[in-house]
Amino acid sequence: MAKISLIVNGNPVTANVDPRTLLVQFLRENLRLTGTHVGCDTSQCGACVVHLDGKAVKSCTTLAVMADGHEVRTIEGLAADGAPLHPMQEAFRENHGLQCGFCTPGMIMTAVDLVHRKGHDLGDHTIREELEGNLCRCTGYQNIVLSIAAGAKAMANSDLA
Amino acid sequence: MYEFKYHRPATVRQAANLLLKNEDAKLIAGGHTLLPVMKQRLASPPHLVDLSHIDGLGGIEIKGRSLVIGATAKHAEVATSAIVGEALPALAELASLIGDPAVRHKGTIGGSLANNDPTADYPAAVMALGATIVTNKRRLKPEEFFQGLFTTALEPDEIITKVMFPIAKKAAYIKFRNQASRYALVGVFVAKRPSDVRFAVTGAGADGVFRVTAFEEALSKRFNSKALDGIHVHAEGLNSDLHGSAEYRAHLIGVLAKRAVDAANGKA
């Protein structure tokens, strides 16, 4: 077993884990943060995207021990319980950016990372290119793209990053 | 995934000692090839040696006439580095085409080279630019380093520390993706260097990355896509699979070569 200490959604967490524990397993099974999903489990679909030190990564292809000493943010960390949604979440709701919803947490975490890197004015082409690593099996891309463009703009006028 | 013991050395020397002491130990940096393979139980290293806590293994800098990239530099860092963008924009472009944004936040140049996947992008740049691969033991030229599918000259306790790219006058990388995997079905890198032209192909060779000397000779005389008219690559020695026959890949190399030369000449 390996002892790890990390910050998850602003809270310090310490645990003993088997080194082969994936970050997504640790989040879901140890911390019960089940908003992060496992889709393909082969780093292709992006349902498991979380932020590690502020950057989007696939938590199915990261060991929990590799997050030791780092900061993790999951979909649950975007807005506080009971508080208004994060602007990107709100934009997905407004624009019907989800159908079954399975890919949504990963889509939103990828979208927020994209805004952090490329700003608030995102063109269609940029968004589609940046969604290379996120798959929606409902094929709801049209509204996902609309949602991300709207969410990116809304984030400019929000306190939530 | 099978059980393993996890090690976190603070220096390259410690990492090399761990490799020497533990047979079949594997290095891990970004883990974006190794972890999927371990999850499928195609690999079961009893020891993992994590390089991500070693200081000074990931920087990007210009030294003399070379661009020096540390082994644990992430694809996203190479893609967005102002230094790379200035010195070798074709290399930044290549890095921006690897995987997807989340993969680029974790995958490293050293990991990609040590793995030597025949469809990886970086080997084409290293081969065409004539980069030097620096390890904890020695310096290797690409022709010595790449030794076939998933095979390199690296010894069991040898660790890539950096890659030194001589700055080319002009260069370009053109990638033709497999539509499903998004890996390079064929990727070509052309580099006009101060004294010669080098041209390397990834994705197509049955033995991994290779150079096309006929293209190099023609382009050394005249660095123009027209110089390649009538020169063909033979299908012999190329991959043939459900994604494309060897003949198709040979044809693609010729087409992409012209596009690469045009791109290097600023004619997109």
CSV table of C-alpha atoms in Angstrom, one decimal:
chain,number,residue,atom,x,y,z
A,1,MET,CA,0.0,0.0,0.0
A,2,ALA,CA,1.1,3.6,-0.6
A,3,LYS,CA,0.1,6.6,1.4
A,4,ILE,CA,-1.2,9.5,-0.7
A,5,SER,CA,-2.2,13.0,0.2
A,6,LEU,CA,-3.9,15.3,-2.3
A,7,ILE,CA,-6.4,18.1,-2.6
A,8,VAL,CA,-9.7,17.1,-4.1
A,9,ASN,CA,-12.2,19.9,-4.9
A,10,GLY,CA,-10.5,22.1,-2.4
A,11,ASN,CA,-10.5,19.5,0.5
A,12,PRO,CA,-7.3,17.8,1.7
A,13,VAL,CA,-7.6,14.0,1.4
A,14,THR,CA,-5.2,11.3,2.7
A,15,ALA,CA,-5.5,7.6,2.0
A,16,ASN,CA,-3.7,4.3,1.7
A,17,VAL,CA,-4.1,2.8,-1.7
A,18,ASP,CA,-2.8,-0.1,-3.7
A,19,PRO,CA,-0.4,1.4,-6.2
A,20,ARG,CA,-2.4,0.0,-9.1
A,21,THR,CA,-5.5,2.0,-8.1
A,22,LEU,CA,-6.5,4.3,-10.9
A,23,LEU,CA,-7.3,7.9,-10.1
A,24,VAL,CA,-10.9,7.4,-11.4
A,25,GLN,CA,-11.3,4.3,-9.1
A,26,PHE,CA,-10.0,6.3,-6.2
A,27,LEU,CA,-12.4,9.2,-6.8
A,28,ARG,CA,-15.4,7.0,-7.4
A,29,GLU,CA,-14.9,4.1,-4.9
A,30,ASN,CA,-12.9,5.7,-2.1
A,31,LEU,CA,-14.3,9.2,-2.2
A,32,ARG,CA,-17.7,8.3,-3.6
A,33,LEU,CA,-17.4,11.1,-6.2
A,34,THR,CA,-19.3,9.2,-8.8
A,35,GLY,CA,-19.8,12.2,-11.1
A,36,THR,CA,-16.6,11.1,-12.9
A,37,HIS,CA,-17.5,8.2,-15.2
A,38,VAL,CA,-15.7,5.3,-16.7
A,39,GLY,CA,-16.7,4.9,-20.3
A,40,CYS,CA,-14.2,3.1,-22.5
A,41,ASP,CA,-11.5,2.6,-19.8
A,42,THR,CA,-8.9,2.9,-22.6
A,43,SER,CA,-8.3,6.7,-22.6
A,44,GLN,CA,-10.3,7.4,-25.7
A,45,CYS,CA,-13.9,8.4,-24.7
A,46,GLY,CA,-13.1,11.2,-22.1
A,47,ALA,CA,-16.0,10.4,-19.7
A,48,CYS,CA,-13.4,10.3,-17.0
A,49,VAL,CA,-11.8,13.7,-17.6
A,50,VAL,CA,-10.9,15.6,-14.4
A,51,HIS,CA,-8.5,18.5,-13.8
A,52,LEU,CA,-5.1,17.6,-12.3
A,53,ASP,CA,-3.4,20.8,-11.2
A,54,GLY,CA,-5.8,22.7,-13.4
A,55,LYS,CA,-5.3,20.6,-16.6
A,56,ALA,CA,-7.7,18.2,-18.2
A,57,VAL,CA,-6.5,14.6,-17.9
A,58,LYS,CA,-8.0,11.2,-18.3
A,59,SER,CA,-8.4,9.7,-14.8
A,60,CYS,CA,-8.7,6.2,-16.2
A,61,THR,CA,-5.1,6.5,-17.4
A,62,THR,CA,-3.6,8.1,-14.3
A,63,LEU,CA,-2.6,6.2,-11.2
A,64,ALA,CA,-3.9,7.6,-7.9
A,65,VAL,CA,-0.3,7.5,-6.6
A,66,MET,CA,0.7,9.9,-9.4
A,67,ALA,CA,-1.8,12.4,-8.1
A,68,ASP,CA,-0.1,12.4,-4.7
A,69,GLY,CA,0.8,16.0,-3.7
A,70,HIS,CA,-1.3,17.4,-6.5
A,71,GLU,CA,-4.7,19.0,-6.8
A,72,VAL,CA,-7.7,17.3,-8.4
A,73,ARG,CA,-10.9,18.9,-9.5
A,74,THR,CA,-13.9,16.9,-10.5
A,75,ILE,CA,-17.4,17.8,-11.9
A,76,GLU,CA,-18.6,17.9,-8.2
A,77,GLY,CA,-16.0,20.7,-7.6
A,78,LEU,CA,-17.3,23.1,-10.2
A,79,ALA,CA,-20.1,24.6,-8.1
A,80,ALA,CA,-21.0,24.2,-4.4
A,81,ASP,CA,-23.9,21.9,-3.4
A,82,GLY,CA,-27.2,23.9,-3.5
A,83,ALA,CA,-25.5,26.9,-5.1
A,84,PRO,CA,-26.2,28.0,-8.7
A,85,LEU,CA,-24.6,25.8,-11.3
A,86,HIS,CA,-21.2,26.6,-12.9
A,87,PRO,CA,-21.8,28.6,-16.1
A,88,MET,CA,-20.6,25.7,-18.3
A,89,GLN,CA,-23.1,23.3,-16.5
A,90,GLU,CA,-25.9,25.9,-16.9
A,91,ALA,CA,-25.0,26.3,-20.6
A,92,PHE,CA,-25.3,22.5,-21.1
A,93,ARG,CA,-28.8,22.7,-19.5
A,94,GLU,CA,-29.9,25.7,-21.4
A,95,ASN,CA,-28.8,24.4,-24.8
A,96,HIS,CA,-29.9,20.8,-24.4
A,97,GLY,CA,-26.2,19.8,-24.4
A,98,LEU,CA,-26.9,16.3,-23.1
A,99,GLN,CA,-29.1,13.4,-24.0
A,100,CYS,CA,-28.3,10.3,-21.8
A,101,GLY,CA,-25.8,12.4,-19.9
A,102,PHE,CA,-23.1,9.8,-19.5
A,103,CYS,CA,-20.4,11.7,-21.3
A,104,THR,CA,-21.5,15.1,-19.8
A,105,PRO,CA,-19.1,15.3,-16.8
A,106,GLY,CA,-16.1,14.7,-19.1
A,107,MET,CA,-17.5,17.0,-21.7
A,108,ILE,CA,-17.9,19.8,-19.2
A,109,MET,CA,-14.5,19.3,-17.6
A,110,THR,CA,-12.9,19.3,-21.0
A,111,ALA,CA,-14.8,22.4,-22.0
A,112,VAL,CA,-13.8,24.3,-18.8
A,113,ASP,CA,-10.1,23.4,-19.5
A,114,LEU,CA,-10.5,24.6,-23.0
A,115,VAL,CA,-11.8,28.0,-21.9
A,116,HIS,CA,-8.9,28.3,-19.5
A,117,ARG,CA,-6.5,27.6,-22.3
A,118,LYS,CA,-8.1,29.4,-25.3
A,119,GLY,CA,-10.4,32.0,-23.8
A,120,HIS,CA,-14.1,32.9,-24.0
A,121,ASP,CA,-14.6,33.5,-27.7
A,122,LEU,CA,-14.5,30.0,-29.1
A,123,GLY,CA,-15.4,29.2,-32.7
A,124,ASP,CA,-17.2,26.1,-33.9
A,125,HIS,CA,-14.0,24.7,-35.5
A,126,THR,CA,-11.9,25.1,-32.4
A,127,ILE,CA,-14.5,23.5,-30.2
A,128,ARG,CA,-14.8,20.5,-32.5
A,129,GLU,CA,-11.1,20.0,-32.7
A,130,GLU,CA,-10.7,20.2,-29.0
A,131,LEU,CA,-13.4,17.6,-28.5
A,132,GLU,CA,-11.2,15.0,-30.2
A,133,GLY,CA,-10.9,13.1,-27.0
A,134,ASN,CA,-14.5,13.1,-25.9
A,135,LEU,CA,-17.1,10.8,-27.3
A,136,CYS,CA,-20.9,11.1,-27.1
A,137,ARG,CA,-22.6,7.9,-28.1
A,138,CYS,CA,-25.9,9.7,-28.4
A,139,THR,CA,-24.1,11.7,-31.1
A,140,GLY,CA,-25.4,14.9,-29.5
A,141,TYR,CA,-22.4,16.9,-30.7
A,142,GLN,CA,-24.4,19.8,-32.3
A,143,ASN,CA,-25.8,20.9,-29.0
A,144,ILE,CA,-22.6,20.1,-27.1
A,145,VAL,CA,-20.7,22.5,-29.4
A,146,LEU,CA,-23.5,25.2,-28.9
A,147,SER,CA,-23.3,24.6,-25.1
A,148,ILE,CA,-19.6,25.0,-24.9
A,149,ALA,CA,-19.6,28.2,-27.0
A,150,ALA,CA,-22.3,29.7,-24.8
A,151,GLY,CA,-20.7,28.4,-21.5
A,152,ALA,CA,-17.3,29.9,-22.6
A,153,LYS,CA,-18.9,33.3,-23.0
A,154,ALA,CA,-20.9,33.1,-19.7
A,155,MET,CA,-17.7,32.2,-17.9
A,156,ALA,CA,-16.3,35.6,-18.7
A,157,ASN,CA,-18.9,37.2,-16.5
A,158,SER,CA,-18.8,34.7,-13.7
A,159,ASP,CA,-16.9,34.4,-10.4
A,160,LEU,CA,-16.7,30.6,-11.0
A,161,ALA,CA,-13.6,29.7,-13.0
B,1,MET,CA,-3.9,-4.7,-13.9
B,2,TYR,CA,-1.5,-7.0,-12.0
B,3,GLU,CA,0.2,-5.8,-8.8
B,4,PHE,CA,3.4,-3.9,-8.9
B,5,LYS,CA,5.7,-2.1,-6.5
B,6,TYR,CA,5.8,1.7,-7.0
B,7,HIS,CA,9.0,3.6,-6.8
B,8,ARG,CA,9.5,7.4,-6.8
B,9,PRO,CA,13.2,8.3,-7.3
B,10,ALA,CA,14.4,11.9,-6.9
B,11,THR,CA,17.3,11.6,-9.4
B,12,VAL,CA,18.0,10.0,-12.7
B,13,ARG,CA,20.9,8.0,-10.9
B,14,GLN,CA,18.4,6.6,-8.4
B,15,ALA,CA,16.0,5.7,-11.1
B,16,ALA,CA,18.8,3.9,-13.1
B,17,ASN,CA,19.8,2.0,-9.9
B,18,LEU,CA,16.2,0.9,-9.4
B,19,LEU,CA,16.1,-0.4,-13.0
B,20,LEU,CA,19.4,-2.3,-12.4
B,21,LYS,CA,18.3,-3.8,-9.2
B,22,ASN,CA,14.8,-4.9,-10.2
B,23,GLU,CA,14.6,-7.0,-13.3
B,24,ASP,CA,11.7,-6.2,-15.6
B,25,ALA,CA,11.1,-2.9,-13.9
B,26,LYS,CA,9.5,-0.2,-16.2
B,27,LEU,CA,9.8,3.5,-16.2
B,28,ILE,CA,6.6,5.6,-16.1
B,29,ALA,CA,6.3,9.2,-16.9
B,30,GLY,CA,2.9,10.2,-18.5
B,31,GLY,CA,1.8,6.6,-18.5
B,32,HIS,CA,-0.3,7.0,-21.6
B,33,THR,CA,1.0,3.9,-23.3
B,34,LEU,CA,2.2,1.9,-20.4
B,35,LEU,CA,-1.0,2.0,-18.3
B,36,PRO,CA,-3.4,1.0,-21.1
B,37,VAL,CA,-1.1,-1.9,-21.9
B,38,MET,CA,-0.9,-2.9,-18.2
B,39,LYS,CA,-4.7,-2.6,-17.9
B,40,GLN,CA,-5.0,-5.1,-20.7
B,41,ARG,CA,-2.5,-7.3,-18.9
B,42,LEU,CA,-0.3,-7.3,-22.0
B,43,ALA,CA,2.5,-6.1,-19.7
B,44,SER,CA,2.9,-6.9,-16.0
B,45,PRO,CA,6.0,-5.1,-14.8
B,46,PRO,CA,6.7,-6.1,-11.1
B,47,HIS,CA,8.1,-2.6,-10.5
B,48,LEU,CA,7.2,0.8,-11.8
B,49,VAL,CA,9.7,3.6,-11.5
B,50,ASP,CA,8.0,7.0,-11.7
B,51,LEU,CA,10.1,9.7,-13.3
B,52,SER,CA,7.7,12.6,-12.7
B,53,HIS,CA,9.3,13.6,-9.4
B,54,ILE,CA,12.8,14.1,-10.8
B,55,ASP,CA,13.7,17.8,-11.1
B,56,GLY,CA,15.1,19.3,-14.2
B,57,LEU,CA,14.1,16.5,-16.6
B,58,GLY,CA,11.4,18.4,-18.5
B,59,GLY,CA,12.7,21.8,-19.5
B,60,ILE,CA,12.7,23.4,-23.0
B,61,GLU,CA,15.6,25.7,-24.0
B,62,ILE,CA,17.8,26.8,-26.9
B,63,LYS,CA,21.5,25.8,-26.5
B,64,GLY,CA,23.8,27.0,-29.2
B,65,ARG,CA,22.1,26.0,-32.5
B,66,SER,CA,20.0,23.3,-30.9
B,67,LEU,CA,16.5,23.1,-29.4
B,68,VAL,CA,16.9,21.0,-26.3
B,69,ILE,CA,13.7,19.3,-24.9
B,70,GLY,CA,13.8,17.5,-21.6
B,71,ALA,CA,12.5,13.9,-21.6
B,72,THR,CA,9.5,14.5,-19.4
B,73,ALA,CA,8.3,17.6,-21.4
B,74,LYS,CA,4.6,17.0,-22.1
B,75,HIS,CA,3.2,17.1,-25.7
B,76,ALA,CA,1.1,20.1,-24.7
B,77,GLU,CA,4.2,22.0,-23.5
B,78,VAL,CA,6.0,21.4,-26.7
B,79,ALA,CA,2.9,22.3,-28.7
B,80,THR,CA,2.5,25.7,-26.9
B,81,SER,CA,6.1,26.6,-26.1
B,82,ALA,CA,7.1,30.0,-27.5
B,83,ILE,CA,10.6,28.7,-27.7
B,84,VAL,CA,9.6,25.7,-29.9
B,85,GLY,CA,7.2,27.9,-31.9
B,86,GLU,CA,10.1,30.2,-32.7
B,87,ALA,CA,12.9,27.7,-33.3
B,88,LEU,CA,11.0,24.7,-34.9
B,89,PRO,CA,7.4,25.5,-35.5
B,90,ALA,CA,7.0,22.2,-37.4
B,91,LEU,CA,7.8,20.3,-34.1
B,92,ALA,CA,5.2,22.4,-32.2
B,93,GLU,CA,2.7,21.5,-34.9
B,94,LEU,CA,3.6,17.8,-34.7
B,95,ALA,CA,3.1,17.8,-30.9
B,96,SER,CA,-0.3,19.5,-31.3
B,97,LEU,CA,-1.5,16.6,-33.4
B,98,ILE,CA,-0.7,13.8,-30.9
B,99,GLY,CA,-3.7,12.2,-29.3
B,100,ASP,CA,-6.2,14.6,-27.8
B,101,PRO,CA,-5.9,17.6,-25.4
B,102,ALA,CA,-6.1,15.4,-22.2
B,103,VAL,CA,-3.5,13.0,-23.6
B,104,ARG,CA,-1.2,15.8,-24.5
B,105,HIS,CA,-1.3,17.1,-20.9
B,106,LYS,CA,0.3,13.8,-19.7
B,107,GLY,CA,2.2,12.1,-22.5
B,108,THR,CA,5.9,12.9,-22.8
B,109,ILE,CA,8.5,13.1,-25.6
B,110,GLY,CA,10.9,10.7,-23.8
B,111,GLY,CA,8.1,8.2,-23.3
B,112,SER,CA,7.0,8.3,-26.9
B,113,LEU,CA,10.6,7.8,-28.2
B,114,ALA,CA,11.4,5.0,-25.7
B,115,ASN,CA,8.3,3.2,-26.8
B,116,ASN,CA,9.0,3.6,-30.5
B,117,ASP,CA,5.5,2.8,-31.6
B,118,PRO,CA,5.7,2.5,-35.4
B,119,THR,CA,2.7,4.9,-35.8
B,120,ALA,CA,4.0,7.5,-33.3
B,121,ASP,CA,4.7,11.1,-34.5
B,122,TYR,CA,7.9,12.1,-32.7
B,123,PRO,CA,10.2,9.5,-34.4
B,124,ALA,CA,9.6,11.1,-37.8
B,125,ALA,CA,10.8,14.5,-36.4
B,126,VAL,CA,13.8,13.0,-34.6
B,127,MET,CA,14.8,11.1,-37.7
B,128,ALA,CA,14.3,13.9,-40.2
B,129,LEU,CA,15.9,16.6,-38.1
B,130,GLY,CA,18.8,14.4,-37.1
B,131,ALA,CA,18.2,14.9,-33.4
B,132,THR,CA,20.5,13.5,-30.8
B,133,ILE,CA,18.9,11.4,-28.0
B,134,VAL,CA,20.8,12.0,-24.8
B,135,THR,CA,20.6,9.3,-22.1
B,136,ASN,CA,22.2,8.9,-18.6
B,137,LYS,CA,24.9,7.0,-20.4
B,138,ARG,CA,25.6,8.4,-23.9
B,139,ARG,CA,24.3,10.2,-26.9
B,140,LEU,CA,22.6,8.4,-29.7
B,141,LYS,CA,21.9,9.3,-33.3
B,142,PRO,CA,18.4,8.4,-34.6
B,143,GLU,CA,19.8,5.7,-36.9
B,144,GLU,CA,21.3,4.0,-33.9
B,145,PHE,CA,18.4,4.6,-31.6
B,146,PHE,CA,15.5,3.3,-33.5
B,147,GLN,CA,15.8,-0.4,-34.1
B,148,GLY,CA,12.4,-1.6,-35.3
B,149,LEU,CA,8.9,-2.1,-33.9
B,150,PHE,CA,8.8,-1.0,-30.3
B,151,THR,CA,12.6,-1.6,-30.2
B,152,THR,CA,15.3,0.9,-29.4
B,153,ALA,CA,19.0,0.8,-28.5
B,154,LEU,CA,18.2,1.6,-24.9
B,155,GLU,CA,19.8,-0.7,-22.4
B,156,PRO,CA,17.7,-2.0,-19.4
B,157,ASP,CA,19.1,0.7,-17.1
B,158,GLU,CA,19.3,3.5,-19.6
B,159,ILE,CA,17.1,6.5,-19.3
B,160,ILE,CA,16.5,9.2,-21.9
B,161,THR,CA,17.2,12.6,-20.3
B,162,LYS,CA,16.8,15.0,-23.3
B,163,VAL,CA,16.5,15.3,-27.0
B,164,MET,CA,18.6,17.8,-28.9
B,165,PHE,CA,17.1,19.0,-32.2
B,166,PRO,CA,19.4,20.9,-34.5
B,167,ILE,CA,17.5,23.9,-35.8
B,168,ALA,CA,16.5,23.5,-39.4
B,169,LYS,CA,16.1,26.2,-42.0
B,170,LYS,CA,12.7,24.9,-43.0
B,171,ALA,CA,10.6,22.0,-41.8
B,172,ALA,CA,7.1,20.6,-41.9
B,173,TYR,CA,5.2,17.6,-40.7
B,174,ILE,CA,2.1,16.3,-42.5
B,175,LYS,CA,0.0,13.6,-40.8
B,176,PHE,CA,-2.6,11.5,-42.5
B,177,ARG,CA,-4.6,10.0,-39.7
B,178,ASN,CA,-6.3,6.7,-39.4
B,179,GLN,CA,-9.9,7.8,-39.2
B,180,ALA,CA,-10.6,5.4,-36.3
B,181,SER,CA,-7.5,5.4,-34.1
B,182,ARG,CA,-6.3,8.9,-35.2
B,183,TYR,CA,-2.8,7.6,-35.2
B,184,ALA,CA,-0.7,8.3,-38.3
B,185,LEU,CA,-1.5,5.9,-41.1
B,186,VAL,CA,1.3,7.8,-42.7
B,187,GLY,CA,3.2,10.8,-41.3
B,188,VAL,CA,6.0,12.5,-43.1
B,189,PHE,CA,8.6,15.0,-41.8
B,190,VAL,CA,10.8,17.0,-44.1
B,191,ALA,CA,13.7,19.1,-42.9
B,192,LYS,CA,15.9,21.5,-44.9
B,193,ARG,CA,19.0,21.7,-42.8
B,194,PRO,CA,22.0,24.0,-43.5
B,195,SER,CA,23.9,21.3,-45.4
B,196,ASP,CA,21.3,18.8,-46.6
B,197,VAL,CA,17.6,17.7,-46.7
B,198,ARG,CA,16.3,14.8,-44.7
B,199,PHE,CA,12.9,13.2,-45.1
B,200,ALA,CA,11.4,10.6,-42.7
B,201,VAL,CA,8.3,8.6,-42.6
B,202,THR,CA,6.3,7.2,-39.7
B,203,GLY,CA,3.2,5.0,-39.7
B,204,ALA,CA,4.1,3.2,-42.9
B,205,GLY,CA,7.2,1.2,-42.4
B,206,ALA,CA,7.0,-2.5,-41.3
B,207,ASP,CA,10.1,-1.7,-39.2
B,208,GLY,CA,9.1,1.7,-37.9
B,209,VAL,CA,10.4,5.1,-38.9
B,210,PHE,CA,12.6,5.3,-42.0
B,211,ARG,CA,14.2,7.8,-44.4
B,212,VAL,CA,13.6,8.1,-48.1
B,213,THR,CA,17.0,8.8,-49.6
B,214,ALA,CA,15.7,9.3,-53.2
B,215,PHE,CA,13.5,12.2,-52.0
B,216,GLU,CA,16.3,13.6,-50.0
B,217,GLU,CA,18.7,13.7,-53.0
B,218,ALA,CA,16.1,15.3,-55.2
B,219,LEU,CA,15.2,17.9,-52.6
B,220,SER,CA,18.8,18.6,-51.8
B,221,LYS,CA,19.2,19.8,-55.4
B,222,ARG,CA,16.0,21.8,-55.4
B,223,PHE,CA,13.8,22.2,-52.4
B,224,ASN,CA,10.5,22.4,-54.3
B,225,SER,CA,7.7,19.8,-54.4
B,226,LYS,CA,8.1,19.6,-58.2
B,227,ALA,CA,11.5,18.1,-57.6
B,228,LEU,CA,9.7,15.0,-56.4
B,229,ASP,CA,7.8,14.5,-59.7
B,230,GLY,CA,8.2,11.0,-61.0
B,231,ILE,CA,10.0,9.6,-57.9
B,232,HIS,CA,8.0,6.8,-56.3
B,233,VAL,CA,8.4,4.9,-53.0
B,234,HIS,CA,8.3,1.2,-53.3
B,235,ALA,CA,5.6,-0.7,-51.4
B,236,GLU,CA,8.1,-3.3,-50.4
B,237,GLY,CA,8.8,-3.1,-46.6
B,238,LEU,CA,5.7,-1.1,-45.9
B,239,ASN,CA,2.8,-2.1,-43.6
B,240,SER,CA,-0.3,-3.7,-45.1
B,241,ASP,CA,-3.3,-4.1,-42.9
B,242,LEU,CA,-7.1,-3.6,-42.9
B,243,HIS,CA,-6.5,0.2,-42.8
B,244,GLY,CA,-4.5,0.4,-46.0
B,245,SER,CA,-2.4,-1.8,-48.3
B,246,ALA,CA,1.4,-1.3,-48.7
B,247,GLU,CA,0.7,0.2,-52.2
B,248,TYR,CA,-1.7,2.7,-50.7
B,249,ARG,CA,0.7,3.7,-48.1
B,250,ALA,CA,3.5,4.1,-50.7
B,251,HIS,CA,1.2,6.4,-52.7
B,252,LEU,CA,0.4,8.4,-49.6
B,253,ILE,CA,4.1,9.0,-48.8
B,254,GLY,CA,4.6,10.6,-52.3
B,255,VAL,CA,1.5,12.8,-52.0
B,256,LEU,CA,2.2,13.9,-48.4
B,257,ALA,CA,5.9,14.5,-49.2
B,258,LYS,CA,4.8,17.2,-51.8
B,259,ARG,CA,2.4,18.7,-49.3
B,260,ALA,CA,5.2,18.8,-46.7
B,261,VAL,CA,7.6,20.5,-48.9
B,262,ASP,CA,5.0,23.0,-49.9
B,263,ALA,CA,4.2,23.6,-46.3
B,264,ALA,CA,7.9,24.0,-45.4
B,265,ASN,CA,8.1,26.6,-48.2
B,266,GLY,CA,5.1,28.5,-46.8
B,267,LYS,CA,2.8,27.4,-49.6
B,268,ALA,CA,0.0,25.7,-47.6
